[in-house]
């Protein structure tokens, strides 16, 4: 088994994809920012089952970070990532540099509207514009027929689904379950920032979601009541500072007062300097 082919140039990536397309191959893309963990690898495995050609992109996309965020510190390890991908035998890894993508005078962005203004979008107002723009570019460069995303970033998944429909992109957007550590913490490249104490404290995110899920299953469907319990639970962890905890319609992300259809309970919490997100779906 050998390390995957790495392509940095968008033009070479598209020529590679065109060759596959000419052979009537179905192309799957797994977009990532690298520092791969089992969550990312579960998407790669799914992609393998969906297509003939599997491409993984690794790109820390600057336009989705605000100036005060962690772009410079974001963990990077291309060599380690390529090693982790060896057993999956992917067809290529697209790993462009920033100037490969945002060439001189780059001036065209995709701005998702309502769905990007709630939850994380309320705290990161330019984030989903950066995400939608890079994902559209990746779709166009890799000519993918299907793209696999994690439900860890549920809002992102729904915004990309919406974009694919709105812009007739002809890409199937597939969402996969959240992969967790043994104690329930959702895997994330940003978990690498946590000190041992913070790592312990970070368990409160999943514990809170478990609590909401169990209250919901016991019959509490009013969002205000569920959110109060969630805030109480998060409030008990001194190292955790809430950005938001909310329950919204799982498809539109619109506010709801009680859970009548699939709803998303999502939260974002700072543990020390690290901003962590997690979510669960409440299904009546
Ligand atoms: P990132 O590298 O953080 O931008 O994530 C790349 C993709 O992996 C996104 O679709 C994420 O939702 C997905 N992902 C990240 N963490 C997890 C996880 N713990 N379980 C499942 N998917 C994940």
Coordinates of C-alpha atoms and ligand atoms in Angstrom, one line a residue:
X1 CA 0.0 0.0 0.0
X2 CA 1.4 3.4 -0.9
X3 CA 0.8 7.0 -0.1
X4 CA -1.9 8.7 -2.1
X5 CA -1.2 10.8 -5.1
X6 CA -1.1 14.5 -4.0
X7 CA -2.3 17.2 -6.4
X8 CA -1.7 20.9 -5.5
X9 CA -2.7 22.6 -8.7
X10 CA -6.5 23.1 -9.4
X11 CA -5.9 22.8 -13.1
X12 CA -4.2 19.4 -12.6
X13 CA -6.9 18.3 -10.2
X14 CA -9.6 19.2 -12.8
X15 CA -7.7 17.5 -15.6
X16 CA -7.4 14.3 -13.4
X17 CA -11.2 14.5 -12.7
X18 CA -11.9 15.0 -16.4
X19 CA -10.0 11.8 -17.2
X20 CA -12.1 9.9 -14.7
X21 CA -15.3 11.5 -15.9
X22 CA -14.4 10.5 -19.5
X23 CA -14.2 6.9 -18.2
X24 CA -17.8 7.2 -16.9
X25 CA -16.5 7.0 -13.3
X26 CA -18.5 8.4 -10.5
X27 CA -16.4 10.8 -8.4
X28 CA -16.8 11.3 -4.6
X29 CA -15.2 14.1 -2.7
X30 CA -14.5 14.4 1.0
X31 CA -13.6 18.0 1.8
X32 CA -11.5 18.5 5.0
X33 CA -9.1 20.9 6.6
X34 CA -6.8 18.1 7.5
X35 CA -5.3 16.9 10.8
X36 CA -7.4 13.9 10.1
X37 CA -9.1 11.8 12.7
X38 CA -11.5 8.9 12.7
X39 CA -14.4 11.2 12.0
X40 CA -12.8 12.3 8.7
X41 CA -11.9 8.7 7.9
X42 CA -15.5 7.5 8.4
X43 CA -16.4 9.9 5.6
X44 CA -13.7 8.5 3.3
X45 CA -15.0 5.0 4.0
X46 CA -18.5 6.1 3.0
X47 CA -17.2 7.8 -0.1
X48 CA -15.5 4.6 -1.2
X49 CA -18.9 2.8 -1.0
X50 CA -20.5 5.5 -3.2
X51 CA -18.2 6.1 -6.1
X52 CA -15.5 4.7 -8.3
X53 CA -13.0 7.5 -7.7
X54 CA -12.5 9.0 -4.3
X55 CA -10.8 12.4 -3.8
X56 CA -10.0 13.9 -0.4
X57 CA -9.3 17.6 -0.2
X58 CA -7.1 19.0 2.5
X59 CA -7.2 22.8 2.7
X60 CA -7.3 25.1 5.7
X61 CA -9.6 27.7 4.1
X62 CA -8.6 31.2 5.2
X63 CA -11.9 32.9 4.1
X64 CA -13.9 30.9 6.7
X65 CA -11.8 32.3 9.6
X66 CA -12.4 35.8 11.0
X67 CA -9.3 37.9 11.7
X68 CA -9.5 37.1 15.5
X69 CA -9.9 33.3 14.9
X70 CA -7.4 30.5 14.9
X71 CA -6.3 30.3 11.2
X72 CA -2.6 30.5 12.1
X73 CA -2.7 28.0 14.9
X74 CA -5.0 25.6 13.2
X75 CA -3.2 22.2 13.4
X76 CA -1.6 20.9 10.1
X77 CA 0.1 17.7 9.4
X78 CA 0.0 16.7 5.7
X79 CA 2.5 13.9 6.0
X80 CA 0.6 12.3 8.9
X81 CA -2.7 12.8 7.0
X82 CA -1.3 11.0 3.9
X83 CA -0.2 8.1 6.2
X84 CA -3.6 7.8 7.7
X85 CA -5.2 7.7 4.2
X86 CA -2.9 4.8 3.0
X87 CA -5.3 2.0 4.0
X88 CA -8.2 3.7 2.2
X89 CA -6.4 3.7 -1.2
X90 CA -8.0 7.0 -2.3
X91 CA -7.4 8.1 -5.9
X92 CA -5.9 11.5 -5.0
X93 CA -5.6 14.1 -2.3
X94 CA -6.2 17.6 -3.4
X95 CA -4.0 19.8 -1.2
X96 CA -3.7 23.2 -2.8
X97 CA -1.9 26.2 -1.2
X98 CA -3.8 29.4 -0.5
X99 CA -2.6 31.2 -3.6
X100 CA -3.5 28.2 -5.8
X101 CA -7.1 28.8 -4.8
X102 CA -7.4 32.5 -4.0
X103 CA -5.4 33.8 -6.9
X104 CA -4.6 37.4 -7.4
X105 CA -7.7 39.5 -7.6
X106 CA -10.1 36.7 -6.6
X107 CA -13.4 38.5 -6.2
X108 CA -16.3 36.1 -6.3
X109 CA -18.0 34.7 -3.2
X110 CA -21.1 32.7 -2.5
X111 CA -23.2 34.1 0.4
X112 CA -25.8 31.8 2.0
X113 CA -28.5 33.9 3.6
X114 CA -31.0 33.0 6.3
X115 CA -29.5 29.6 7.2
X116 CA -26.1 31.2 7.7
X117 CA -27.4 33.8 10.2
X118 CA -28.4 31.6 13.0
X119 CA -26.5 29.3 15.4
X120 CA -22.7 29.6 14.6
X121 CA -23.5 32.2 11.9
X122 CA -24.7 34.6 14.6
X123 CA -21.2 34.4 16.2
X124 CA -19.2 34.0 13.0
X125 CA -20.9 36.3 10.5
X126 CA -18.5 35.7 7.6
X127 CA -17.9 32.0 8.3
X128 CA -20.5 30.3 6.0
X129 CA -19.7 32.7 3.1
X130 CA -16.1 31.3 3.3
X131 CA -17.4 27.7 3.6
X132 CA -19.9 28.0 0.7
X133 CA -17.3 29.6 -1.5
X134 CA -14.6 27.0 -1.0
X135 CA -17.1 24.1 -1.2
X136 CA -18.4 25.4 -4.6
X137 CA -14.8 25.8 -5.8
X138 CA -14.0 22.3 -4.7
X139 CA -17.1 20.9 -6.4
X140 CA -16.1 22.6 -9.6
X141 CA -12.4 21.7 -9.5
X142 CA -13.0 18.0 -8.6
X143 CA -16.1 17.6 -10.8
X144 CA -17.6 15.4 -8.0
X145 CA -20.9 13.7 -8.3
X146 CA -21.2 13.1 -4.6
X147 CA -19.7 14.8 -1.6
X148 CA -19.6 13.4 2.0
X149 CA -19.9 15.7 5.0
X150 CA -20.1 15.0 8.8
X151 CA -23.2 15.9 10.9
X152 CA -20.7 17.3 13.4
X153 CA -21.0 20.5 11.4
X154 CA -24.8 20.1 11.0
X155 CA -25.4 23.7 10.0
X156 CA -22.7 23.5 7.4
X157 CA -24.2 20.3 6.0
X158 CA -27.6 21.9 5.7
X159 CA -26.2 25.1 4.1
X160 CA -24.3 23.0 1.5
X161 CA -27.4 20.9 0.8
X162 CA -29.3 24.1 0.2
X163 CA -26.6 25.6 -2.0
X164 CA -26.4 22.4 -4.1
X165 CA -30.2 22.6 -4.7
X166 CA -30.4 26.4 -5.2
X167 CA -27.5 26.5 -7.7
X168 CA -28.3 23.2 -9.5
X169 CA -24.9 21.9 -8.7
X170 CA -25.8 18.3 -9.5
X171 CA -23.8 17.0 -6.5
X172 CA -25.4 14.6 -4.0
X173 CA -24.6 15.8 -0.6
X174 CA -24.4 13.0 1.9
X175 CA -24.3 13.5 5.7
X176 CA -22.7 11.0 8.1
X177 CA -23.0 10.5 11.9
X178 CA -20.7 12.2 14.4
X179 CA -17.8 10.0 15.5
X180 CA -17.0 10.3 19.2
X181 CA -14.2 9.5 21.6
X182 CA -14.9 6.7 24.1
X183 CA -16.2 9.3 26.7
X184 CA -18.5 10.9 24.2
X185 CA -16.5 14.0 23.1
X186 CA -17.1 14.6 19.4
X187 CA -13.8 14.1 17.5
X188 CA -12.4 17.4 16.2
X189 CA -9.0 18.6 15.0
X190 CA -9.4 21.4 17.5
X191 CA -9.5 18.9 20.4
X192 CA -5.7 19.1 20.0
X193 CA -5.8 22.5 21.6
X194 CA -7.2 21.2 24.9
X195 CA -5.1 20.9 28.1
X196 CA -5.8 17.7 30.1
X197 CA -8.1 19.7 32.4
X198 CA -10.0 21.2 29.5
X199 CA -10.2 17.9 27.8
X200 CA -12.0 16.6 30.9
X201 CA -14.3 19.6 31.0
X202 CA -15.1 19.3 27.3
X203 CA -17.2 16.2 28.2
X204 CA -19.9 18.5 29.3
X205 CA -21.0 19.2 25.7
X206 CA -22.0 15.6 25.0
X207 CA -23.3 15.1 28.5
X208 CA -25.6 18.0 28.0
X209 CA -26.9 16.7 24.7
X210 CA -27.5 13.3 26.3
X211 CA -29.5 15.0 29.0
X212 CA -31.6 16.9 26.4
X213 CA -32.1 13.7 24.4
X214 CA -33.3 11.8 27.5
X215 CA -35.7 14.6 28.7
X216 CA -37.1 14.8 25.2
X217 CA -37.6 11.0 25.1
X218 CA -39.4 11.3 28.5
X219 CA -41.9 13.6 26.8
X220 CA -40.6 17.2 27.2
X221 CA -41.0 18.8 23.8
X222 CA -41.0 22.5 24.7
X223 CA -37.8 24.1 23.5
X224 CA -37.6 26.6 26.3
X225 CA -37.8 23.9 29.0
X226 CA -35.2 21.8 27.2
X227 CA -32.8 24.7 26.7
X228 CA -33.1 25.8 30.3
X229 CA -31.9 22.3 31.4
X230 CA -29.1 22.4 28.8
X231 CA -27.9 25.8 30.1
X232 CA -28.1 24.6 33.7
X233 CA -26.0 21.5 32.8
X234 CA -23.4 23.6 30.9
X235 CA -23.3 26.2 33.7
X236 CA -22.1 23.5 36.1
X237 CA -18.8 23.2 34.3
X238 CA -16.6 26.2 35.4
X239 CA -14.3 25.9 32.4
X240 CA -17.1 26.1 29.9
X241 CA -18.5 29.3 28.5
X242 CA -21.6 29.1 26.3
X243 CA -21.6 30.8 22.9
X244 CA -25.1 29.4 22.3
X245 CA -27.3 26.5 22.8
X246 CA -30.4 26.3 20.7
X247 CA -33.1 24.0 19.2
X248 CA -34.2 24.7 15.7
X249 CA -35.9 22.9 12.8
X250 CA -33.4 20.4 11.6
X251 CA -34.0 21.1 7.9
X252 CA -34.5 24.9 7.7
X253 CA -32.7 25.8 10.9
X254 CA -35.6 28.1 11.7
X255 CA -36.6 28.8 15.3
X256 CA -39.3 26.5 16.9
X257 CA -41.1 26.6 20.2
X258 CA -41.8 22.9 20.5
X259 CA -40.4 19.8 18.8
X260 CA -43.0 18.5 16.3
X261 CA -40.7 17.4 13.6
X262 CA -37.0 16.5 13.4
X263 CA -35.2 19.2 15.4
X264 CA -31.5 20.1 15.9
X265 CA -30.2 20.8 19.3
X266 CA -26.9 22.5 18.7
X267 CA -24.4 24.1 21.0
X268 CA -21.1 26.0 20.8
X269 CA -19.0 26.3 24.0
X270 CA -15.6 27.8 24.7
X271 CA -13.5 25.5 26.9
X272 CA -10.6 27.7 27.8
X273 CA -9.6 29.4 24.5
X274 CA -11.0 26.5 22.4
X275 CA -14.4 26.8 20.7
X276 CA -16.1 23.4 20.5
X277 CA -19.4 22.5 18.8
X278 CA -21.7 19.5 19.1
X279 CA -25.3 18.6 18.3
X280 CA -27.9 16.0 18.3
X281 CA -31.2 15.5 16.4
X282 CA -34.4 15.1 18.3
X283 CA -36.9 13.0 16.3
X284 CA -40.5 12.8 17.5
Ligands
LIG1 P1 -13.0 19.8 9.1 O1 -11.7 19.2 8.7 O2 -13.2 20.0 10.6 O3 -13.4 20.9 8.3 O4 -14.1 18.6 8.8 C1 -14.2 18.0 7.5 C2 -15.4 17.2 7.5 O5 -15.3 16.2 8.5 C3 -16.7 17.9 7.7 O6 -17.7 17.4 6.9 C4 -17.0 17.6 9.2 O7 -18.3 17.7 9.5 C5 -16.5 16.2 9.3 N1 -16.2 15.8 10.6 C6 -15.4 16.5 11.5 N2 -15.4 15.9 12.7 C7 -16.2 14.8 12.6 C8 -16.7 13.8 13.5 N3 -16.3 13.8 14.8 N4 -17.6 12.9 13.1 C9 -18.0 12.9 11.8 N5 -17.6 13.8 10.9 C10 -16.7 14.8 11.3

